[in-house]
Short mmCIF file of C-alpha atoms and ligand atoms in Angstrom, two decimals:
data_model
loop_
_atom_site.label_atom_id
_atom_site.label_comp_id
_atom_site.label_asym_id
_atom_site.label_seq_id
_atom_site.Cartn_x
_atom_site.Cartn_y
_atom_site.Cartn_z
CA UNK A 1 11.82 31.89 -9.18
CA UNK A 2 12.08 29.34 -11.80
CA UNK A 3 9.94 30.36 -15.04
CA UNK A 4 9.15 26.88 -16.34
CA UNK A 5 7.02 24.05 -14.85
CA UNK A 6 9.01 22.58 -11.97
CA UNK A 7 9.34 18.76 -11.65
CA UNK A 8 9.02 16.58 -8.67
CA UNK A 9 9.24 13.04 -8.01
CA UNK A 10 7.73 11.53 -4.69
CA UNK A 11 9.29 8.25 -3.75
CA UNK A 12 6.46 5.81 -1.89
CA UNK A 13 2.97 6.12 -2.82
CA UNK A 14 1.02 5.28 0.33
CA UNK A 15 -0.84 8.10 2.12
CA UNK A 16 2.06 10.41 2.66
CA UNK A 17 3.07 10.22 -0.92
CA UNK A 18 -0.32 10.74 -2.15
CA UNK A 19 -0.91 13.85 -0.01
CA UNK A 20 1.96 15.77 -1.00
CA UNK A 21 1.70 14.47 -4.82
CA UNK A 22 -1.83 15.83 -4.96
CA UNK A 23 -0.86 19.17 -3.37
CA UNK A 24 2.27 19.68 -5.75
CA UNK A 25 0.14 18.72 -8.82
CA UNK A 26 -2.48 21.21 -7.66
CA UNK A 27 0.13 23.83 -7.27
CA UNK A 28 1.28 23.17 -11.20
CA UNK A 29 4.24 20.92 -10.61
CA UNK A 30 5.04 18.25 -13.12
CA UNK A 31 4.79 15.44 -10.22
CA UNK A 32 4.94 11.58 -10.40
CA UNK A 33 4.75 9.15 -7.60
CA UNK A 34 7.07 5.92 -7.93
CA UNK A 35 5.63 3.25 -5.73
CA UNK A 36 7.64 0.14 -5.47
CA UNK A 37 4.86 -2.27 -5.00
CA UNK A 38 3.77 -3.62 -8.34
CA UNK A 39 0.26 -4.83 -7.00
CA UNK A 40 -1.29 -1.54 -5.76
CA UNK A 41 -1.67 -0.89 -2.39
CA UNK A 42 -5.61 -1.08 -1.54
CA UNK A 43 -6.76 -3.18 1.19
CA UNK A 44 -3.68 -2.22 3.13
CA UNK A 45 -3.85 -1.02 6.76
CA UNK A 46 -6.80 -0.47 9.36
CA UNK A 47 -8.26 2.09 11.41
CA UNK A 48 -7.12 5.66 11.29
CA UNK A 49 -8.13 8.42 13.88
CA UNK A 50 -8.68 11.82 12.35
CA UNK A 51 -7.70 15.19 13.32
CA UNK A 52 -8.66 18.80 12.01
CA UNK A 53 -5.31 18.93 10.21
CA UNK A 54 -6.12 16.02 8.28
CA UNK A 55 -9.35 17.25 7.11
CA UNK A 56 -7.79 20.63 6.10
CA UNK A 57 -5.00 18.85 3.90
CA UNK A 58 -7.72 16.53 2.40
CA UNK A 59 -9.77 19.70 1.65
CA UNK A 60 -6.71 21.24 -0.12
CA UNK A 61 -6.32 18.07 -2.12
CA UNK A 62 -9.78 18.77 -3.66
CA UNK A 63 -11.32 16.17 -1.66
CA UNK A 64 -15.18 16.37 -0.71
CA UNK A 65 -15.36 15.95 2.86
CA UNK A 66 -18.88 14.10 3.94
CA UNK A 67 -20.40 11.47 6.19
CA UNK A 68 -19.00 8.95 4.09
CA UNK A 69 -15.44 9.62 5.15
CA UNK A 70 -15.80 7.79 8.46
CA UNK A 71 -17.70 6.93 11.35
CA UNK A 72 -18.50 9.32 14.06
CA UNK A 73 -18.35 8.66 17.80
CA UNK A 74 -19.45 10.71 20.49
CA UNK A 75 -17.80 9.29 23.53
CA UNK A 76 -15.17 7.31 25.09
CA UNK A 77 -15.56 4.47 27.62
CA UNK A 78 -13.10 2.18 29.69
CA UNK A 79 -14.01 -1.51 30.77
CA UNK A 80 -12.27 -3.01 33.86
CA UNK A 81 -10.93 -6.57 33.41
CA UNK A 82 -14.45 -7.91 34.63
CA UNK A 83 -16.37 -6.23 32.06
CA UNK A 84 -17.66 -3.33 33.97
CA UNK A 85 -17.47 0.29 32.88
CA UNK A 86 -15.20 2.20 34.90
CA UNK A 87 -15.11 5.43 33.12
CA UNK A 88 -16.79 7.41 30.19
CA UNK A 89 -15.75 10.64 28.51
CA UNK A 90 -17.75 12.80 26.00
CA UNK A 91 -15.41 13.15 22.94
CA UNK A 92 -16.52 13.59 19.57
CA UNK A 93 -14.19 12.24 16.66
CA UNK A 94 -14.44 10.74 13.24
CA UNK A 95 -12.83 7.40 12.65
CA UNK A 96 -11.68 6.38 9.12
CA UNK A 97 -9.91 3.78 7.37
CA UNK A 98 -6.65 3.75 5.48
CA UNK A 99 -8.46 2.20 2.58
CA UNK A 100 -10.92 5.01 2.34
CA UNK A 101 -8.17 7.62 2.61
CA UNK A 102 -6.01 5.78 0.18
CA UNK A 103 -8.91 5.34 -2.40
CA UNK A 104 -10.05 8.99 -2.11
CA UNK A 105 -6.37 10.30 -2.48
CA UNK A 106 -5.59 8.16 -5.28
CA UNK A 107 -8.61 9.06 -7.21
CA UNK A 108 -7.90 12.80 -6.77
CA UNK A 109 -4.58 12.26 -8.66
CA UNK A 110 -4.45 11.55 -12.25
CA UNK A 111 -3.46 8.12 -13.37
CA UNK A 112 -0.16 9.42 -15.45
CA UNK A 113 1.10 11.02 -12.22
CA UNK A 114 1.30 7.42 -10.32
CA UNK A 115 3.50 4.72 -11.24
CA UNK A 116 3.32 1.36 -9.57
CA UNK A 117 6.31 -1.24 -9.68
CA UNK A 118 8.88 1.33 -9.70
CA UNK A 119 11.51 2.36 -7.03
CA UNK A 120 13.69 5.49 -6.04
CA UNK A 121 17.06 4.01 -5.25
CA UNK A 122 19.39 7.10 -4.50
CA UNK A 123 19.97 10.64 -5.37
CA UNK A 124 23.09 12.75 -6.34
CA UNK A 125 23.19 16.49 -5.90
CA UNK A 126 23.81 18.95 -8.59
CA UNK A 127 23.86 22.85 -8.59
CA UNK A 128 20.48 23.29 -10.02
CA UNK A 129 18.61 20.06 -9.26
CA UNK A 130 19.12 16.38 -8.33
CA UNK A 131 19.65 13.40 -10.13
CA UNK A 132 17.19 10.44 -9.12
CA UNK A 133 18.33 6.74 -9.66
CA UNK A 134 15.60 4.53 -10.12
CA UNK A 135 15.13 0.81 -9.79
CA UNK A 136 14.64 0.38 -13.36
CA UNK A 137 18.16 1.73 -14.17
CA UNK A 138 17.08 5.10 -15.46
CA UNK A 139 18.18 8.41 -13.96
CA UNK A 140 16.40 11.64 -14.12
CA UNK A 141 17.40 15.14 -13.31
CA UNK A 142 14.53 16.91 -11.36
CA UNK A 143 13.87 19.78 -9.14
CA UNK A 144 12.83 18.12 -6.23
CA UNK A 145 12.61 14.68 -4.69
CA UNK A 146 10.28 13.83 -1.89
CA UNK A 147 11.29 10.57 0.10
CA UNK A 148 7.78 9.28 1.46
CA UNK A 149 9.21 5.95 1.49
CA UNK A 150 8.11 4.92 5.24
CA UNK A 151 10.02 4.07 8.44
CA UNK A 152 12.56 1.87 6.54
CA UNK A 153 13.23 4.72 3.92
CA UNK A 154 16.06 3.82 1.71
CA UNK A 155 16.61 7.62 0.80
CA UNK A 156 16.99 8.37 4.34
CA UNK A 157 19.49 5.37 4.77
CA UNK A 158 21.49 7.35 2.22
CA UNK A 159 21.21 10.75 3.33
CA UNK A 160 21.07 10.22 7.25
CA UNK A 161 22.33 6.80 7.98
CA UNK A 162 22.46 7.61 11.65
CA UNK A 163 18.80 7.85 11.88
CA UNK A 164 17.26 4.64 12.85
CA UNK A 165 14.02 3.09 14.30
CA UNK A 166 14.28 2.32 18.12
CA UNK A 167 12.17 -0.39 19.29
CA UNK A 168 9.90 0.76 21.97
CA UNK A 169 9.70 -2.55 23.72
CA UNK A 170 6.09 -3.71 22.90
CA UNK A 171 4.08 -4.48 19.96
CA UNK A 172 0.58 -3.74 18.72
CA UNK A 173 -1.74 -6.64 17.70
CA UNK A 174 -4.47 -5.27 15.26
CA UNK A 175 -7.42 -6.65 13.61
CA UNK A 176 -11.08 -5.89 12.20
CA UNK A 177 -14.30 -7.66 13.23
CA UNK A 178 -17.40 -7.52 11.22
CA UNK A 179 -20.07 -5.52 12.88
CA UNK A 180 -22.69 -8.42 12.22
CA UNK A 181 -20.30 -10.89 13.84
CA UNK A 182 -20.60 -9.13 17.04
CA UNK A 183 -23.14 -10.30 20.03
CA UNK A 184 -25.73 -7.68 20.60
CA UNK A 185 -24.69 -6.91 24.40
CA UNK A 186 -21.02 -6.17 23.14
CA UNK A 187 -22.27 -4.31 19.95
CA UNK A 188 -24.62 -2.22 22.13
CA UNK A 189 -21.98 -1.21 24.70
CA UNK A 190 -18.96 -0.62 22.61
CA UNK A 191 -19.73 -0.33 19.05
CA UNK A 192 -20.53 3.30 19.03
CA UNK A 193 -17.72 4.47 21.18
CA UNK A 194 -13.74 4.66 21.52
CA UNK A 195 -13.41 2.19 24.09
CA UNK A 196 -10.46 0.93 26.27
CA UNK A 197 -9.16 -1.63 28.83
CA UNK A 198 -6.11 -1.41 30.76
CA UNK A 199 -4.93 -4.68 32.11
CA UNK A 200 -1.25 -4.40 34.02
CA UNK A 201 1.13 -2.95 31.39
CA UNK A 202 -1.02 -3.49 28.44
CA UNK A 203 -3.57 -1.38 26.84
CA UNK A 204 -6.39 -2.44 24.25
CA UNK A 205 -8.43 0.18 22.35
CA UNK A 206 -11.11 -0.20 19.80
CA UNK A 207 -13.52 1.87 17.66
CA UNK A 208 -15.81 1.47 14.74
CA UNK A 209 -14.69 2.20 11.00
CA UNK A 210 -16.07 1.67 7.70
CA UNK A 211 -16.81 -1.88 6.25
CA UNK A 212 -14.80 -3.82 3.77
CA UNK A 213 -16.34 -1.71 1.03
CA UNK A 214 -16.08 1.45 2.75
CA UNK A 215 -19.78 1.07 4.12
CA UNK A 216 -20.69 3.41 7.15
CA UNK A 217 -24.21 2.56 7.42
CA UNK A 218 -24.89 0.71 10.71
CA UNK A 219 -25.00 -3.35 10.43
CA UNK A 220 -22.06 -3.10 7.50
CA UNK A 221 -19.18 -1.47 9.41
CA UNK A 222 -16.34 -3.20 11.38
CA UNK A 223 -14.64 -2.65 14.64
CA UNK A 224 -10.89 -1.87 14.67
CA UNK A 225 -8.63 -3.27 17.48
CA UNK A 226 -5.32 -2.20 18.64
CA UNK A 227 -3.82 -4.32 21.52
CA UNK A 228 -0.41 -3.22 22.85
CA UNK A 229 1.75 -5.85 24.62
CA UNK A 230 5.19 -5.71 25.95
CA UNK A 231 7.52 -7.89 24.20
CA UNK A 232 11.14 -7.97 25.27
CA UNK A 233 13.31 -7.40 22.07
CA UNK A 234 15.71 -10.29 22.58
CA UNK A 235 13.33 -13.15 23.38
CA UNK A 236 9.50 -12.39 22.87
CA UNK A 237 9.76 -10.36 20.03
CA UNK A 238 12.26 -12.50 17.93
CA UNK A 239 9.73 -15.55 18.76
CA UNK A 240 6.68 -13.56 17.49
CA UNK A 241 8.67 -12.59 14.37
CA UNK A 242 9.74 -16.37 13.54
CA UNK A 243 7.53 -18.16 11.08
CA UNK A 244 6.72 -21.83 10.96
CA UNK A 245 9.89 -22.62 8.78
CA UNK A 246 12.15 -20.92 11.38
CA UNK A 247 12.88 -17.90 9.26
CA UNK A 248 13.06 -14.73 11.47
CA UNK A 249 11.14 -11.55 9.69
CA UNK A 250 12.90 -8.87 11.46
CA UNK A 251 11.50 -5.85 9.47
CA UNK A 252 7.93 -7.36 10.45
CA UNK A 253 6.27 -10.47 9.39
CA UNK A 254 3.28 -10.83 7.11
CA UNK A 255 -0.12 -11.81 8.74
CA UNK A 256 -0.33 -15.34 6.89
CA UNK A 257 3.37 -16.25 8.23
CA UNK A 258 2.56 -15.62 12.02
CA UNK A 259 2.64 -19.16 13.47
CA UNK A 260 -0.81 -20.48 14.41
CA UNK A 261 0.44 -21.15 18.09
CA UNK A 262 1.34 -17.52 18.36
CA UNK A 263 -2.23 -16.54 17.38
CA UNK A 264 -3.53 -19.21 19.87
CA UNK A 265 -1.50 -17.82 22.55
CA UNK A 266 -2.53 -14.27 21.91
CA UNK A 267 -6.16 -15.32 21.84
CA UNK A 268 -5.97 -17.32 25.15
CA UNK A 269 -4.19 -14.14 26.86
CA UNK A 270 -7.24 -12.27 25.60
CA UNK A 271 -9.29 -14.35 27.38
CA UNK A 272 -7.40 -14.28 30.77
CA UNK A 273 -6.58 -10.55 30.77
CA UNK A 274 -9.05 -8.54 28.90
CA UNK A 275 -12.69 -7.60 29.56
CA UNK A 276 -14.86 -10.33 28.05
CA UNK A 277 -16.27 -8.04 25.54
CA UNK A 278 -12.83 -7.35 24.17
CA UNK A 279 -12.00 -10.97 24.51
CA UNK A 280 -14.89 -11.63 22.41
CA UNK A 281 -13.76 -9.42 19.52
CA UNK A 282 -10.36 -10.62 19.65
CA UNK A 283 -11.55 -14.08 19.04
CA UNK A 284 -13.63 -12.84 16.10
CA UNK A 285 -10.79 -11.29 14.10
CA UNK A 286 -10.17 -13.63 11.25
CA UNK A 287 -6.60 -12.39 10.46
CA UNK A 288 -4.83 -10.96 13.33
CA UNK A 289 -1.49 -9.29 12.61
CA UNK A 290 1.04 -7.39 14.61
CA UNK A 291 3.40 -4.45 14.22
CA UNK A 292 6.50 -3.73 16.98
CA UNK A 293 6.43 -0.31 17.83
CA UNK A 294 9.06 2.26 17.12
CA UNK A 295 10.39 5.54 17.71
CA UNK A 296 11.73 7.46 14.85
CA UNK A 297 13.49 10.86 15.38
CA UNK A 298 15.08 13.35 12.81
CA UNK A 299 17.20 16.19 13.28
CA UNK A 300 17.00 17.60 9.60
CA UNK A 301 14.51 16.86 6.89
CA UNK A 302 16.35 18.46 3.93
CA UNK A 303 19.28 17.31 2.09
CA UNK A 304 19.88 19.47 -0.99
CA UNK A 305 16.89 19.14 -3.27
CA UNK A 306 15.47 16.16 -1.43
CA UNK A 307 13.28 16.16 1.51
CA UNK A 308 12.14 13.37 3.95
CA UNK A 309 8.11 13.39 4.64
CA UNK A 310 5.56 11.07 6.60
CA UNK A 311 7.00 8.11 8.31
CA UNK A 312 10.44 8.61 6.55
CA UNK A 313 10.97 11.63 8.68
CA UNK A 314 9.24 10.97 12.11
CA UNK A 315 7.60 7.88 13.42
CA UNK A 316 5.55 8.42 16.61
CA UNK A 317 3.98 5.56 18.59
CA UNK A 318 0.56 5.28 17.58
CA UNK A 319 -0.92 6.36 20.79
CA UNK A 320 -1.20 10.05 19.46
CA UNK A 321 -3.10 8.82 16.48
CA UNK A 322 -1.32 11.20 14.27
CA UNK A 323 0.90 9.18 11.69
CA UNK A 324 -1.33 10.23 8.92
CA UNK A 325 -2.22 13.73 10.16
CA UNK A 326 1.36 14.54 10.54
CA UNK A 327 2.15 13.23 6.99
CA UNK A 328 -0.77 15.35 5.88
CA UNK A 329 0.79 18.36 7.92
CA UNK A 330 4.20 17.61 6.33
CA UNK A 331 2.72 17.77 2.92
CA UNK A 332 0.84 21.15 3.58
CA UNK A 333 4.13 22.61 5.09
CA UNK A 334 6.16 21.63 2.17
CA UNK A 335 3.83 22.95 -0.61
CA UNK A 336 3.33 26.15 1.11
CA UNK A 337 6.95 26.83 1.63
CA UNK A 338 7.54 25.88 -1.93
CA UNK A 339 4.75 28.44 -3.03
CA UNK A 340 6.38 31.18 -1.07
CA UNK A 341 10.15 31.01 -0.75
CA UNK A 342 12.26 32.55 -3.66
CA UNK A 343 14.25 29.10 -4.18
CA UNK A 344 13.37 25.82 -3.69
CA UNK A 345 16.51 25.22 -1.30
CA UNK A 346 14.88 27.94 0.72
CA UNK A 347 11.40 26.45 0.80
CA UNK A 348 13.16 23.17 2.08
CA UNK A 349 15.03 24.62 4.78
CA UNK A 350 11.86 26.45 5.98
CA UNK A 351 9.77 23.20 5.91
CA UNK A 352 12.47 21.43 7.43
CA UNK A 353 12.83 23.75 10.41
CA UNK A 354 8.97 23.89 10.98
CA UNK A 355 8.19 20.15 10.68
CA UNK A 356 11.44 18.83 12.80
CA UNK A 357 9.83 21.07 15.87
CA UNK A 358 6.55 19.57 15.26
CA UNK A 359 7.72 15.93 14.69
CA UNK A 360 9.99 15.81 17.82
CA UNK A 361 6.97 17.16 19.88
CA UNK A 362 4.81 14.33 18.71
CA UNK A 363 7.50 11.57 19.11
CA UNK A 364 8.16 12.70 22.48
CA UNK A 365 4.47 12.93 23.58
CA UNK A 366 3.84 9.68 22.17
CA UNK A 367 6.65 8.25 24.12
CA UNK A 368 5.10 9.36 27.39
CA UNK A 369 1.82 7.98 26.67
CA UNK A 370 3.54 4.51 25.69
CA UNK A 371 5.64 4.05 28.56
CA UNK A 372 2.84 2.09 30.54
CA UNK A 373 3.37 -0.76 27.99
CA UNK A 374 7.28 -0.75 27.90
CA UNK A 375 8.74 -4.00 28.66
CA UNK A 376 11.63 -1.96 30.65
CA UNK A 377 11.34 1.39 32.19
CA UNK A 378 14.66 2.80 32.09
CA UNK A 379 14.27 6.30 33.64
CA UNK A 380 12.37 7.86 36.89
CA UNK A 381 10.63 10.08 34.11
CA UNK A 382 9.57 7.03 32.17
CA UNK A 383 8.23 5.36 35.35
CA UNK A 384 6.39 8.65 36.11
CA UNK A 385 4.70 8.52 33.04
CA UNK A 386 3.91 4.81 32.96
CA UNK A 387 1.89 5.55 36.46
CA UNK A 388 0.14 8.47 34.88
CA UNK A 389 -1.08 6.65 32.27
CA UNK A 390 -2.57 3.59 34.21
CA UNK A 391 -5.41 5.96 34.94
CA UNK A 392 -8.43 5.49 32.53
CA UNK A 393 -9.14 9.34 32.86
CA UNK A 394 -5.62 10.29 31.60
CA UNK A 395 -5.92 7.67 28.85
CA UNK A 396 -9.29 8.59 27.58
CA UNK A 397 -8.44 12.21 27.83
CA UNK A 398 -4.99 12.14 25.90
CA UNK A 399 -4.83 9.22 23.68
CA UNK A 400 -5.29 10.20 20.07
CA UNK A 401 -7.16 13.38 20.97
CA UNK A 402 -7.51 16.42 18.74
CA UNK A 403 -7.41 18.66 21.83
CA UNK A 404 -4.01 17.59 22.91
CA UNK A 405 -2.26 19.00 19.54
CA UNK A 406 -2.72 22.44 18.34
CA UNK A 407 -2.89 23.11 14.74
CA UNK A 408 -0.64 26.07 15.34
CA UNK A 409 2.94 24.64 14.34
CA UNK A 410 4.57 27.01 16.79
CA UNK A 411 2.79 25.25 19.57
CA UNK A 412 2.53 21.63 19.01
CA UNK A 413 1.67 20.46 22.31
CA UNK A 414 -0.50 21.76 25.15
CA UNK A 415 -0.10 19.26 27.66
CA UNK A 416 3.47 18.99 28.99
CA UNK A 417 4.47 17.75 32.40
CA UNK A 418 7.41 15.65 31.62
CA UNK A 419 10.83 16.86 30.26
CA UNK A 420 13.14 14.26 28.59
C1 FAD B 501 -0.33 0.10 15.17
C2 FAD B 501 -0.20 1.33 14.21
C3 FAD B 501 -1.37 2.15 14.36
C4 FAD B 501 -1.46 3.51 13.72
N1 FAD B 501 -2.47 4.05 13.97
C5 FAD B 501 -2.72 5.22 13.27
C6 FAD B 501 -3.87 6.08 13.45
O1 FAD B 501 -4.84 5.87 14.12
N2 FAD B 501 -3.93 7.30 12.92
C7 FAD B 501 -2.74 7.71 12.03
O2 FAD B 501 -2.69 8.79 11.35
N3 FAD B 501 -1.68 6.89 11.90
C8 FAD B 501 -1.75 5.51 12.34
N4 FAD B 501 -0.59 4.90 12.10
C9 FAD B 501 0.51 5.48 11.16
C10 FAD B 501 0.39 5.53 9.89
O3 FAD B 501 -0.10 4.31 9.52
C11 FAD B 501 1.47 6.10 9.09
O4 FAD B 501 1.89 7.06 9.64
C12 FAD B 501 1.02 6.81 7.79
O5 FAD B 501 0.61 5.67 7.03
C13 FAD B 501 2.13 7.63 6.89
O6 FAD B 501 2.91 6.81 6.13
P1 FAD B 501 3.70 6.99 5.08
O7 FAD B 501 2.86 7.42 3.75
O8 FAD B 501 4.76 8.15 5.43
O9 FAD B 501 4.54 5.59 4.90
P2 FAD B 501 4.20 4.37 4.70
O10 FAD B 501 2.62 4.12 4.74
O11 FAD B 501 5.09 3.24 5.18
O12 FAD B 501 4.29 4.06 2.97
C14 FAD B 501 5.74 4.02 2.43
C15 FAD B 501 5.39 3.68 1.20
O13 FAD B 501 6.83 3.62 0.36
C16 FAD B 501 7.00 2.45 -0.36
N5 FAD B 501 8.56 2.52 -0.75
C17 FAD B 501 9.31 2.05 0.05
N6 FAD B 501 10.65 1.89 -0.22
C18 FAD B 501 10.32 2.44 -1.70
C19 FAD B 501 11.12 2.99 -2.62
N7 FAD B 501 12.66 2.71 -2.54
N8 FAD B 501 10.62 3.18 -3.94
C20 FAD B 501 9.32 3.20 -3.96
N9 FAD B 501 8.50 3.09 -3.14
C21 FAD B 501 8.84 2.55 -1.83
C22 FAD B 501 6.24 1.29 0.22
O14 FAD B 501 5.63 0.35 -0.60
C23 FAD B 501 5.28 2.10 0.72
O15 FAD B 501 4.02 2.01 0.02
C24 FAD B 501 -0.35 3.63 12.80
C25 FAD B 501 0.57 3.07 12.75
C26 FAD B 501 0.73 1.77 13.50
C27 FAD B 501 2.01 0.96 13.33
#
C-alpha cells in the first residue's frame, strides 16, 4: 500500500469520466479530469434509460436520488403501422436525460478537479507509475490514468490498436419533442409510456424525459425518440454522412451539417412507414440527428497503470440501454478494487477481469436485440435473432430492461438462447 495521497488523471469528462472521478475523489485520491472540449459539455445527448446499478453508483457519488432525477413510466406499448395498439406490458422504469446526469455529477465534483480544453495524448509506463503526455505539451507522473475518452479513444488506439468499432449496419435517428407541441390524442396514448413501433427491419421507440431546463412536471417535459434504420455502409451511410459541400464526416456528422434533403427523406419515410402518432412526433423534432450504431469489444482493460472505462472499453448497441449504467458499473468496480487490492496493478487486473466479462456479455446481448435492424444478416444465428425480435412481446420485455441483467457481476445475463 502507498502511504501518500494517490494521484489519478481521468481523460474524458463526460458521464463515464465524471462517475469515476467522483468516486476516486471520495476515496481520497488527488484526481483531475481532463476534458478536451473547451466549451463544456452541457446540452449534449438525449434520453437515458436507468437501471438499479446506475442509481447505486450515483448514491456512492453522494447524489441525492429524488423524483426530479427523471420521469417515471409504468408500462410499455407497441403500435402497429396503422396506429392501433398491438401490445402492452406493465414495466416501471425511470427515464432521465444526459444533461440531468451530467449536471448532478459535475456539481458533485469540486471545480478544481475538472479541467476543460485539455487533452490526454499518450502514456509511457515506468516502474512505479505512468507518465501522462498532455495536449498542452506538459508531462506529469502519476499513479493511475483512466481512459474515459469514448468510442474513438486515443489512449485505447495507443494501448490496444487492434480494438476498433465495428459498424452494425444501421443508424439511429434521434430527437426530442416538447410535450406542449404534441396533439392531445398522441400525448394521451403515448406520453406516459415507453412506446415502440416495428415496421419491417426497423424499430422506433420513445419515452418521456425532462424538459429543456430539467423540468419533470407535466406540460414541461419532452418526448425522446430513437429510430433505428438499416443503412448499408458503402452507399447509404456515406450519403447520410456527407454534408452539402460534399464533405464526408466518417466519425459522425454534426446535426447542423446534415443535408436538408436527408432530413426531408427521413420525415417522408416516417409518414410512409410508422404509426401516425410516431410520424407526428418525428415531424415535430426541430433538430433531428443520427448516430451510426457500432459494436466495440475489448479483451483487456488494464495496461500497466492505465485502464479503459465506459465507451472507451466497450460499446454495446443501445438496445440494452446500458451505456451509462455500464460506465457506472465500471467506475464502482474500479474504485472498489483500488480500495481493497494491495497494489494498483493488482487492482487494475481485478477490475479488468470483472468488467471484461460483463462488457462482453452486454455487447453480445445487444447484438441479438439489434439483429432485426441489420442491413445484412450474415449467419443463421443472426437470422434467428432477427426473427425473435420481430415480436412486440420479446421487444417490450427485453429492450432496455433492468430485469434482463443482474447486478451480480458474475451473472451478467439471465436470458440466453443464442451462442455466437
Ligand atoms: C443512439 C444511442 C442511444 C443511447 N441510449 C442510451 C441509453 O438509453 N442509456 C444509456 O445508458 N446509454 C445510452 N447510450 C450510450 C451512452 O451515451 C454512453 O455509453 C455513455 O455516455 C458513456 O460514455 P463515456 O463517458 O464513456 O464516453 P463519451 O460520452 O463518449 O465521452 C468521452 C469524452 O471524452 C472526451 N475526449 C475524447 N478524447 C479526449 C482526449 N484525448 N482528451 C480529453 N478528453 C477527450 C470527449 O470530448 C468526451 O467528452 C446511447 C448511445 C447511442 C449512440
